[in-house]
Amino acid sequence: MNWKIPLFDLDIGEEEKNAVLDVLSNGWLTMGRRTAEFESLFREKTGARHAYAVASGTAALHLACSTAGFKKGDEVICPGLTFVATAHAIRYTGARAVFTESRGSTDLNIDPGDIEQKISERTKGVLILHYAGFPCDMAEITTVCKRHGLVLIEDCAHSLFSSYRGEKMCGRYGLCGCFSFFSNKNMTTGEGGMIITDDDDAAESIRLMRSHGMTSLTMDRHEGRAVGYDVVTPGYNYRIDEMRAALGMAQLRKLDERLARRREVYTYYRSRLKNLPVELPFEAQLQRRDTVGIHIFPVLLPRGCKRDQVMAQLRSRGVQTSIHYPPVHFFKEFKNEATRLPVTEDLVERELTLPFYPSLTEKEIDYVVECVAGALKS
Ligand SMILES: *Cc1c(COP(=O)(O)O)cnc(C)c1O
């Protein structure tokens, strides 16, 4: 479709094109020097001790859950309001995902109180999502995890460079933080991801599992650092390649400026939507002075409003919208879980995601807001 205003917009310039072409001329395509540079810059930006680039955000989440030691018979608490990959990563290890409530219409993130409610003698960990880039309540969540001896993992697919109270980056509160560079994320490599940790043992296990559990890489042997290899753990092929790492470097260099622009777009949007009968979540995060790397723009429509019709009207005026997310516990795959999450279910019935990207102009935002106002009136 030819949208007047799409949901998101790619931001690929000459730097990215040149970076990829340079790799293609250079003769080394699989994980090598550029990947190491990409990881090093990511460590510098996040302050993490270790960072490993991987094939996707889902691969990062799987490595995190494996490193945490989740296994069959265990339960891991995660939000019902997330992308299905969060729950899949838990399932890959054989553990069961226990879906947990969002706080409510002012904060779509996981409810620390409900985390505590959902803990059983089988619970081994908590996997949280910082929805839309707005940090979860890390003071409460880390306290609950400590009190019950649970491993915390952070799905940071939305929260690249967000930090709770402007103190520490999201992804550094838990054992591991998992990032996605999928095409529509705040920075992209097409497909790709990153996993960070401050724990040396976790880092070693992630490094091995990323590449078949092998003790040396093709690059190490090519450069004479190793002759053979041993295999010390059942690993995967979750490697990234040099084209993506180069693309990622170029995107990462622009990211601070792009995130600042996202905040400006968000602030303007928020001011323009204030007088409409929609709810705007995450006031608490703004009050708390979290630094936010905002990924999407969710609004909550009034109860009883027909979202399909609102979306159809916006579509007819060239405005693309979406829903984040159909709740995981509603999918056929998870039907045996038989969970009810009344708060989450109310939120996902009303949630509407508006177009949001750094290059949106005030005029375009005004147009979207006018279309939303029109759709709500009729
Ligand atoms: C995008 C996303 C993922 C998965 O990332 P991929 O890179 O597509 O594997 C996981 N969790 C959430 C919340 C996401 O938005």
Short mmCIF file of C-alpha atoms and ligand atoms in Angstrom, two decimals:
data_model
loop_
_atom_site.label_atom_id
_atom_site.label_comp_id
_atom_site.label_asym_id
_atom_site.label_seq_id
_atom_site.Cartn_x
_atom_site.Cartn_y
_atom_site.Cartn_z
CA MET A 1 0.00 0.00 0.00
CA ASN A 2 1.04 3.54 -0.63
CA TRP A 3 0.62 5.11 2.80
CA LYS A 4 0.57 8.86 3.20
CA ILE A 5 2.00 8.27 6.67
CA PRO A 6 3.41 4.79 7.33
CA LEU A 7 3.76 3.21 10.76
CA PHE A 8 7.56 3.39 10.70
CA ASP A 9 10.19 4.56 8.27
CA LEU A 10 13.61 3.14 7.47
CA ASP A 11 16.55 5.43 7.94
CA ILE A 12 19.33 4.18 5.70
CA GLY A 13 21.79 6.70 4.23
CA GLU A 14 25.10 6.81 2.39
CA GLU A 15 27.05 5.78 5.51
CA GLU A 16 25.16 2.49 5.73
CA LYS A 17 25.48 1.79 2.00
CA ASN A 18 29.21 2.51 2.01
CA ALA A 19 29.77 0.44 5.15
CA VAL A 20 28.17 -2.64 3.57
CA LEU A 21 29.91 -2.17 0.21
CA ASP A 22 33.20 -1.84 2.00
CA VAL A 23 32.69 -5.26 3.61
CA LEU A 24 31.83 -6.81 0.25
CA SER A 25 35.06 -5.44 -1.27
CA ASN A 26 37.11 -6.58 1.68
CA GLY A 27 36.78 -10.35 1.29
CA TRP A 28 35.74 -11.43 4.81
CA LEU A 29 32.00 -11.93 5.30
CA THR A 30 31.39 -13.98 8.44
CA MET A 31 31.90 -12.79 12.01
CA GLY A 32 35.23 -10.97 12.23
CA ARG A 33 36.82 -7.59 12.85
CA ARG A 34 33.71 -5.49 12.18
CA THR A 35 31.62 -7.59 14.51
CA ALA A 36 34.25 -7.07 17.21
CA GLU A 37 34.12 -3.29 16.60
CA PHE A 38 30.33 -3.29 16.67
CA GLU A 39 30.34 -5.14 20.00
CA SER A 40 33.00 -2.84 21.41
CA LEU A 41 30.99 0.29 20.53
CA PHE A 42 27.86 -1.32 22.01
CA ARG A 43 29.73 -2.01 25.26
CA GLU A 44 30.91 1.58 25.36
CA LYS A 45 27.39 2.95 24.77
CA THR A 46 25.63 0.72 27.30
CA GLY A 47 28.41 0.46 29.88
CA ALA A 48 28.05 -3.35 29.84
CA ARG A 49 31.13 -5.52 30.49
CA HIS A 50 30.29 -7.91 27.65
CA ALA A 51 28.27 -7.61 24.43
CA TYR A 52 27.78 -10.29 21.76
CA ALA A 53 26.18 -9.61 18.39
CA VAL A 54 23.85 -12.39 17.28
CA ALA A 55 21.54 -13.36 14.42
CA SER A 56 18.34 -11.92 15.94
CA GLY A 57 16.71 -10.59 19.07
CA THR A 58 15.08 -13.99 19.51
CA ALA A 59 18.51 -15.66 19.40
CA ALA A 60 19.67 -13.23 22.11
CA LEU A 61 16.64 -14.12 24.27
CA HIS A 62 17.23 -17.85 23.74
CA LEU A 63 20.90 -17.56 24.73
CA ALA A 64 19.89 -15.57 27.82
CA CYS A 65 17.33 -18.19 28.91
CA SER A 66 19.83 -21.02 28.30
CA THR A 67 22.58 -19.20 30.19
CA ALA A 68 20.18 -18.62 33.07
CA GLY A 69 19.82 -22.43 33.24
CA PHE A 70 16.04 -22.55 32.71
CA LYS A 71 14.92 -26.12 31.97
CA LYS A 72 11.96 -28.48 31.81
CA GLY A 73 9.88 -28.30 34.98
CA ASP A 74 10.83 -24.66 35.64
CA GLU A 75 8.51 -21.69 35.41
CA VAL A 76 9.57 -18.30 34.12
CA ILE A 77 7.38 -15.25 34.62
CA CYS A 78 6.89 -12.93 31.63
CA PRO A 79 4.34 -10.30 30.56
CA GLY A 80 1.19 -11.34 28.67
CA LEU A 81 1.58 -8.08 26.76
CA THR A 82 4.66 -8.75 24.66
CA PHE A 83 5.76 -10.10 21.31
CA VAL A 84 5.57 -13.89 21.15
CA ALA A 85 9.38 -14.25 20.87
CA THR A 86 9.68 -13.42 24.59
CA ALA A 87 7.57 -16.46 25.49
CA HIS A 88 9.16 -18.67 22.82
CA ALA A 89 12.63 -18.06 24.21
CA ILE A 90 11.43 -19.49 27.54
CA ARG A 91 9.79 -22.46 25.80
CA TYR A 92 12.95 -23.35 23.85
CA THR A 93 14.58 -24.31 27.15
CA GLY A 94 11.66 -26.57 28.13
CA ALA A 95 10.51 -24.20 30.86
CA ARG A 96 6.94 -22.88 31.06
CA ALA A 97 6.12 -19.21 30.47
CA VAL A 98 3.81 -17.88 33.16
CA PHE A 99 1.96 -14.87 31.78
CA THR A 100 1.63 -11.91 34.09
CA GLU A 101 -0.44 -8.72 34.17
CA SER A 102 0.42 -5.24 33.01
CA ARG A 103 0.14 -2.52 35.63
CA GLY A 104 -2.75 -0.74 33.94
CA SER A 105 -3.66 2.08 31.62
CA THR A 106 -1.01 4.44 33.00
CA ASP A 107 1.80 1.87 32.68
CA LEU A 108 1.57 -1.02 30.21
CA ASN A 109 4.67 -2.71 31.68
CA ILE A 110 4.60 -5.84 33.82
CA ASP A 111 3.09 -5.40 37.28
CA PRO A 112 5.65 -6.16 40.04
CA GLY A 113 2.77 -7.00 42.40
CA ASP A 114 1.44 -9.62 40.00
CA ILE A 115 4.96 -11.03 39.51
CA GLU A 116 4.97 -11.77 43.24
CA GLN A 117 1.47 -13.33 42.98
CA LYS A 118 2.59 -15.65 40.18
CA ILE A 119 5.65 -17.04 41.97
CA SER A 120 5.49 -20.76 42.80
CA GLU A 121 8.08 -23.26 44.05
CA ARG A 122 8.92 -23.93 40.39
CA THR A 123 9.66 -20.31 39.47
CA LYS A 124 13.28 -19.81 38.39
CA GLY A 125 13.24 -16.48 36.64
CA VAL A 126 11.52 -13.36 35.38
CA LEU A 127 11.79 -12.13 31.78
CA ILE A 128 10.55 -8.56 31.44
CA LEU A 129 9.91 -6.23 28.48
CA HIS A 130 10.38 -2.47 28.65
CA TYR A 131 7.32 -1.81 26.51
CA ALA A 132 7.68 0.92 23.86
CA GLY A 133 11.05 1.81 25.43
CA PHE A 134 9.62 2.98 28.78
CA PRO A 135 11.51 1.27 31.61
CA CYS A 136 9.71 -1.11 33.97
CA ASP A 137 9.78 -0.30 37.67
CA MET A 138 13.28 -1.67 38.23
CA ALA A 139 13.45 -0.81 41.95
CA GLU A 140 10.43 -3.03 42.66
CA ILE A 141 11.30 -5.77 40.16
CA THR A 142 14.90 -6.22 41.33
CA THR A 143 13.65 -6.32 44.93
CA VAL A 144 11.12 -9.08 44.13
CA CYS A 145 13.76 -11.07 42.21
CA LYS A 146 16.29 -10.77 45.05
CA ARG A 147 13.74 -11.69 47.70
CA HIS A 148 12.82 -14.91 45.86
CA GLY A 149 16.22 -15.74 44.36
CA LEU A 150 15.02 -15.40 40.74
CA VAL A 151 17.15 -14.75 37.66
CA LEU A 152 16.10 -11.56 35.88
CA ILE A 153 16.38 -11.19 32.08
CA GLU A 154 15.43 -8.07 30.13
CA ASP A 155 13.88 -8.04 26.66
CA CYS A 156 15.23 -4.70 25.43
CA ALA A 157 13.92 -5.00 21.86
CA HIS A 158 12.06 -1.68 22.37
CA SER A 159 14.38 0.01 24.84
CA LEU A 160 17.66 0.63 23.10
CA PHE A 161 19.51 3.09 25.37
CA SER A 162 16.62 3.73 27.73
CA SER A 163 17.69 4.12 31.32
CA TYR A 164 15.69 3.87 34.51
CA ARG A 165 15.69 7.24 36.33
CA GLY A 166 18.49 8.19 33.95
CA GLU A 167 20.82 6.02 36.07
CA LYS A 168 21.66 2.69 34.48
CA MET A 169 20.77 1.42 31.00
CA CYS A 170 17.96 -1.06 30.57
CA GLY A 171 19.55 -4.44 29.97
CA ARG A 172 22.01 -4.06 32.86
CA TYR A 173 19.62 -4.75 35.74
CA GLY A 174 19.22 -8.42 34.94
CA LEU A 175 21.69 -11.20 34.20
CA CYS A 176 21.33 -10.39 30.49
CA GLY A 177 19.78 -7.69 28.31
CA CYS A 178 18.58 -8.70 24.84
CA PHE A 179 18.30 -6.28 21.91
CA SER A 180 16.79 -6.70 18.45
CA PHE A 181 17.91 -4.99 15.24
CA PHE A 182 14.95 -6.20 13.19
CA SER A 183 13.94 -3.90 10.36
CA ASN A 184 11.39 -1.80 12.29
CA LYS A 185 13.39 -1.34 15.51
CA ASN A 186 15.09 1.89 16.62
CA MET A 187 18.24 0.80 14.85
CA THR A 188 18.42 -1.98 12.32
CA THR A 189 20.69 -4.45 10.60
CA GLY A 190 17.76 -6.03 8.71
CA GLU A 191 17.87 -9.03 11.01
CA GLY A 192 20.16 -9.10 14.03
CA GLY A 193 20.47 -8.68 17.76
CA MET A 194 22.81 -8.14 20.69
CA ILE A 195 23.07 -9.65 24.14
CA ILE A 196 24.81 -7.86 27.00
CA THR A 197 25.86 -9.05 30.46
CA ASP A 198 28.14 -7.94 33.29
CA ASP A 199 28.62 -11.55 34.43
CA ASP A 200 31.86 -13.19 33.20
CA ASP A 201 30.54 -16.77 33.42
CA ALA A 202 27.36 -15.91 31.52
CA ALA A 203 29.49 -14.13 28.91
CA GLU A 204 31.65 -17.21 28.36
CA SER A 205 28.62 -19.45 27.99
CA ILE A 206 26.97 -17.03 25.53
CA ARG A 207 30.16 -16.76 23.48
CA LEU A 208 30.38 -20.54 23.18
CA MET A 209 26.69 -21.18 22.51
CA ARG A 210 26.58 -18.54 19.77
CA SER A 211 28.83 -20.67 17.59
CA HIS A 212 28.18 -24.42 18.05
CA GLY A 213 29.88 -24.58 21.44
CA MET A 214 33.23 -24.44 19.59
CA THR A 215 36.32 -23.14 21.33
CA SER A 216 37.61 -21.24 18.26
CA LEU A 217 36.10 -19.37 15.31
CA THR A 218 36.91 -19.64 11.60
CA MET A 219 38.43 -16.16 11.94
CA ASP A 220 40.77 -17.32 14.74
CA ARG A 221 42.06 -20.17 12.59
CA HIS A 222 42.36 -17.96 9.51
CA GLU A 223 44.48 -15.52 11.46
CA GLY A 224 46.59 -18.25 13.02
CA ARG A 225 45.34 -17.72 16.59
CA ALA A 226 44.09 -21.31 16.75
CA VAL A 227 44.68 -24.51 14.79
CA GLY A 228 41.79 -26.74 15.82
CA TYR A 229 38.85 -26.62 18.13
CA ASP A 230 36.99 -28.59 20.75
CA VAL A 231 33.22 -28.55 21.29
CA VAL A 232 32.38 -28.04 24.94
CA THR A 233 28.62 -27.40 25.04
CA PRO A 234 25.62 -27.95 22.76
CA GLY A 235 25.61 -24.67 20.90
CA TYR A 236 23.79 -23.03 18.00
CA ASN A 237 24.62 -21.05 14.93
CA TYR A 238 23.45 -17.65 16.15
CA ARG A 239 26.30 -15.71 14.54
CA ILE A 240 25.89 -12.36 12.80
CA ASP A 241 27.87 -11.49 9.66
CA GLU A 242 30.16 -8.61 8.77
CA MET A 243 27.66 -6.88 6.46
CA ARG A 244 25.19 -6.58 9.31
CA ALA A 245 27.85 -5.61 11.82
CA ALA A 246 29.02 -2.81 9.49
CA LEU A 247 25.44 -1.68 8.96
CA GLY A 248 24.92 -1.81 12.73
CA MET A 249 28.01 0.37 13.37
CA ALA A 250 26.73 3.01 10.97
CA GLN A 251 23.29 2.95 12.62
CA LEU A 252 24.74 2.99 16.13
CA ARG A 253 26.79 6.11 15.37
CA LYS A 254 23.58 7.99 14.50
CA LEU A 255 21.48 6.54 17.28
CA ASP A 256 21.80 9.20 20.01
CA GLU A 257 20.67 11.89 17.61
CA ARG A 258 17.81 9.71 16.32
CA LEU A 259 16.62 8.90 19.83
CA ALA A 260 16.66 12.59 20.76
CA ARG A 261 14.54 13.28 17.70
CA ARG A 262 12.16 10.46 18.70
CA ARG A 263 11.68 12.17 22.08
CA GLU A 264 10.86 15.47 20.35
CA VAL A 265 8.33 13.76 18.08
CA TYR A 266 6.83 12.01 21.10
CA THR A 267 6.52 15.22 23.12
CA TYR A 268 4.84 17.08 20.29
CA TYR A 269 2.44 14.19 19.62
CA ARG A 270 1.55 14.00 23.29
CA SER A 271 0.79 17.70 23.49
CA ARG A 272 -1.45 17.48 20.41
CA LEU A 273 -3.35 14.42 21.65
CA LYS A 274 -3.97 15.81 25.13
CA ASN A 275 -7.45 17.11 24.39
CA LEU A 276 -8.72 13.96 22.67
CA PRO A 277 -10.56 11.21 24.59
CA VAL A 278 -7.59 8.84 24.41
CA GLU A 279 -5.37 7.75 27.30
CA LEU A 280 -1.63 8.23 27.00
CA PRO A 281 0.29 5.74 29.14
CA PHE A 282 3.74 6.13 30.72
CA GLU A 283 3.28 9.46 32.50
CA ALA A 284 5.07 7.88 35.50
CA GLN A 285 8.21 7.21 33.47
CA LEU A 286 8.25 10.80 32.27
CA GLN A 287 7.71 12.05 35.86
CA ARG A 288 10.41 9.73 37.16
CA ARG A 289 12.85 11.27 34.67
CA ASP A 290 13.71 8.02 32.99
CA THR A 291 15.74 8.53 29.83
CA VAL A 292 13.71 6.91 27.11
CA GLY A 293 14.59 5.52 23.71
CA ILE A 294 11.00 5.46 22.53
CA HIS A 295 10.15 2.74 20.02
CA ILE A 296 6.41 2.99 19.36
CA PHE A 297 3.55 5.37 20.12
CA PRO A 298 0.67 3.54 21.85
CA VAL A 299 -2.60 5.21 22.78
CA LEU A 300 -5.60 3.67 24.53
CA LEU A 301 -8.97 4.28 22.90
CA PRO A 302 -12.03 4.90 25.11
CA ARG A 303 -13.82 1.73 26.29
CA GLY A 304 -16.56 0.66 23.87
CA CYS A 305 -14.93 2.42 20.92
CA LYS A 306 -14.66 0.16 17.85
CA ARG A 307 -10.93 -0.03 17.16
CA ASP A 308 -11.38 -1.80 13.80
CA GLN A 309 -13.46 1.11 12.57
CA VAL A 310 -10.96 3.67 13.82
CA MET A 311 -8.16 1.79 12.06
CA ALA A 312 -10.23 1.53 8.86
CA GLN A 313 -10.95 5.27 8.86
CA LEU A 314 -7.31 6.09 9.40
CA ARG A 315 -6.39 3.67 6.61
CA SER A 316 -8.83 5.44 4.26
CA ARG A 317 -6.95 8.68 4.95
CA GLY A 318 -3.57 7.05 4.30
CA VAL A 319 -2.49 6.62 7.92
CA GLN A 320 -1.08 3.21 8.87
CA THR A 321 -1.67 2.00 12.42
CA SER A 322 -1.04 -1.26 14.26
CA ILE A 323 -1.71 -3.16 17.49
CA HIS A 324 0.99 -4.04 20.03
CA TYR A 325 0.21 -6.81 20.78
CA PRO A 326 -2.40 -9.49 20.51
CA PRO A 327 -1.77 -11.00 23.98
CA VAL A 328 0.42 -14.09 23.90
CA HIS A 329 -1.93 -16.19 26.05
CA PHE A 330 -4.66 -15.80 23.36
CA PHE A 331 -2.64 -17.60 20.69
CA LYS A 332 -3.60 -21.17 19.81
CA GLU A 333 -0.10 -22.34 20.65
CA PHE A 334 -0.55 -21.27 24.27
CA LYS A 335 -4.18 -22.35 24.64
CA ASN A 336 -3.28 -24.94 27.28
CA GLU A 337 -2.07 -22.17 29.56
CA ALA A 338 -5.71 -21.15 30.27
CA THR A 339 -4.63 -17.92 31.95
CA ARG A 340 -6.94 -14.97 32.45
CA LEU A 341 -5.34 -11.55 32.57
CA PRO A 342 -8.25 -9.08 32.89
CA VAL A 343 -6.09 -5.93 33.07
CA THR A 344 -3.99 -6.92 30.05
CA GLU A 345 -7.05 -8.03 28.10
CA ASP A 346 -8.75 -4.66 28.64
CA LEU A 347 -5.59 -2.83 27.53
CA VAL A 348 -5.00 -4.86 24.37
CA GLU A 349 -8.61 -4.40 23.31
CA ARG A 350 -8.10 -0.63 23.39
CA GLU A 351 -4.47 -0.23 22.33
CA LEU A 352 -3.74 1.50 19.01
CA THR A 353 -0.22 2.18 17.75
CA LEU A 354 0.16 5.42 15.77
CA PRO A 355 2.86 6.18 13.17
CA PHE A 356 6.13 7.02 14.90
CA TYR A 357 9.61 7.65 13.51
CA PRO A 358 12.31 10.34 13.79
CA SER A 359 11.57 12.13 10.51
CA LEU A 360 7.86 12.76 11.25
CA THR A 361 7.20 16.50 10.88
CA GLU A 362 4.85 18.57 13.05
CA LYS A 363 2.59 18.96 10.02
CA GLU A 364 2.40 15.18 9.59
CA ILE A 365 1.69 14.69 13.29
CA ASP A 366 -1.05 17.34 13.10
CA TYR A 367 -2.56 15.39 10.20
CA VAL A 368 -2.50 12.08 12.11
CA VAL A 369 -4.04 13.72 15.18
CA GLU A 370 -6.75 15.34 13.03
CA CYS A 371 -7.51 11.92 11.48
CA VAL A 372 -7.70 10.29 14.93
CA ALA A 373 -10.02 13.06 16.17
CA GLY A 374 -12.24 12.60 13.11
CA ALA A 375 -12.37 8.82 13.52
CA LEU A 376 -13.27 9.12 17.22
CA LYS A 377 -16.10 11.55 16.49
CA SER A 378 -17.84 9.27 14.03
C1 LIG B 1 11.30 -7.53 17.83
C2 LIG B 1 11.07 -8.15 19.13
C3 LIG B 1 11.68 -9.37 19.49
C4 LIG B 1 12.38 -10.28 18.54
O1 LIG B 1 13.39 -9.76 17.82
P1 LIG B 1 13.84 -10.44 16.43
O2 LIG B 1 15.10 -9.71 16.16
O3 LIG B 1 12.77 -10.15 15.43
O4 LIG B 1 14.05 -11.88 16.67
C5 LIG B 1 11.50 -9.84 20.77
N1 LIG B 1 10.74 -9.18 21.66
C6 LIG B 1 10.11 -8.03 21.34
C7 LIG B 1 9.28 -7.36 22.37
C8 LIG B 1 10.25 -7.49 20.07
O5 LIG B 1 9.61 -6.35 19.78
#
